[in-house]
Amino acid sequence: MSETTELSVIEIKPEQAPAIYVANGLDQYLLQIREYAREAPDVTTKKGRDRIGSLALLVGKSKKLIEEPGRSYLKHLKEAVKPAEEELRRFTRECDAIRDAILKPRAEWEAERERIAAAKAAEQEKLRIEAEQLAAAEVLRKQKEVDHELALLMNTQFDRDAADAQAEAERQRIAHEEEIKRQAVEQARIDAEQEAKREREESAQREAALKLKVEQEERAKIEVEQKAEREKKEASEKVERDKKEALERAEQEKQDAIAAEQRKQQEAEQRRLAEEKRIKDEADKRAANIEHQKNINHQVIAILTKSGISTECAQDCVIAIVKHQREAAASGQHPPVQINY
């Protein structure tokens, strides 16, 4: 696969979800994504390195476009959550491995470049030290020539002392130069390691920040969805409560109306029964009074007949007395003759 080959981002339509988010259902997409890793851009050129970044980005986009509908699909398949989640995890691990495999040549190339730069710096420092050594050697050579000429003028003991001092000075100079060289190489190595470490840390920080941002966005999205679902549920429950309360109020009002009507009917019935009782009591009282009056009247008639008055005359007398007694009572007068009942 050449650098110029155009690769399209893999997408999944919602209707495909039930058929692919199953065990090994995403293998066909992994095969397509692995095709990206088969391309081998030239890491020694900027175009090649940019192409490597594009391929890795394409893997990331494809992973996201396959993972996101899968996450949405999982929300509606609670019984199938675990298999789909395991498949998505396997898929993302594979994608990460593919991405890392794609990025590996560039990372190795960059690490090699850093190593070469460090080695080059060390080599330059070595050349500088060697140049200084050559210059020092030339000075020493000239000094030796001068010393040799002077030595010819000095005695043997002086020559030996001078030679010993010169040898010691030469030894110290060489030791000093070796130490400078060692320190330069060590410093170049430390600088290269620190630079590589700094690059790795910055890259890790960028990836961690990006991952954190994605996780925060996902959590925020889930929280919004959960809040909407919760509010929807609460609204539905409120509607049901209001409906239930309205039905209960209507039923209570109905029962209250029935009870009021029953009380009204009971009160009317009680009044009717009381009125009937009153009428009956009054009728009974009148009947008893009439019967009592009849008895008294019969007793009066009996007394009169015993006195020699005929029964008919006695009856007329009683009727006349009762009539006069009633008329007097009606006019508020006291009759001279009356029958006490």
XYZ file of N, CA and C in Angstrom, residues 24 42 53 60 69 73 101 106 108 111 136 149 172-173 182 209 235 241 258 282 295 308 311 322:
72
model
N -16.763 -11.516 18.271
C -15.993 -11.529 17.017
C -16.727 -10.847 15.862
N 7.892 6.330 4.494
C 9.319 6.559 4.723
C 9.481 7.482 5.925
N 1.367 9.688 11.124
C 0.411 10.327 12.035
C -1.009 10.261 11.501
N -7.732 5.885 14.984
C -8.469 6.433 16.126
C -9.882 6.843 15.753
N -21.356 4.068 18.321
C -22.659 3.417 18.118
C -22.798 2.142 18.932
N -25.752 1.325 21.404
C -26.503 0.075 21.250
C -26.582 -0.685 22.575
N 1.474 -0.001 16.881
C 2.343 -0.622 15.876
C 2.635 0.347 14.737
N 7.879 5.410 13.711
C 8.197 6.826 13.906
C 8.869 7.050 15.250
N 10.558 4.863 16.979
C 11.914 4.314 16.924
C 12.841 5.234 16.131
N 13.615 8.164 18.295
C 14.572 7.771 19.331
C 15.973 7.617 18.738
N 47.867 21.356 22.458
C 48.718 21.236 23.641
C 49.976 20.426 23.329
N 67.189 22.226 24.334
C 68.309 23.154 24.154
C 68.823 23.654 25.503
N 49.516 14.701 34.514
C 48.371 15.460 35.027
C 47.553 16.064 33.887
N 48.268 16.544 32.849
C 47.550 17.115 31.707
C 46.694 16.068 31.011
N 35.661 12.591 29.440
C 34.659 11.732 30.075
C 33.432 12.529 30.515
N -4.173 13.960 28.913
C -5.130 15.073 28.869
C -6.244 14.790 27.872
N -41.445 13.109 35.694
C -42.619 13.745 35.094
C -43.725 12.721 34.871
N -49.289 10.210 39.434
C -49.765 10.592 40.767
C -50.943 11.556 40.679
N -72.741 10.596 47.780
C -73.632 9.465 48.096
C -73.978 9.465 49.581
N -100.998 11.303 68.406
C -102.123 12.221 68.607
C -103.457 11.511 68.375
N -116.516 6.820 78.635
C -116.683 6.098 79.901
C -117.250 7.018 80.983
N -133.676 8.478 88.712
C -135.029 8.431 88.201
C -135.207 9.100 86.863
N -133.128 7.238 80.531
C -131.820 7.141 79.838
C -131.717 8.165 78.730
N -121.857 18.825 78.001
C -120.578 18.758 77.257
C -120.498 19.873 76.232
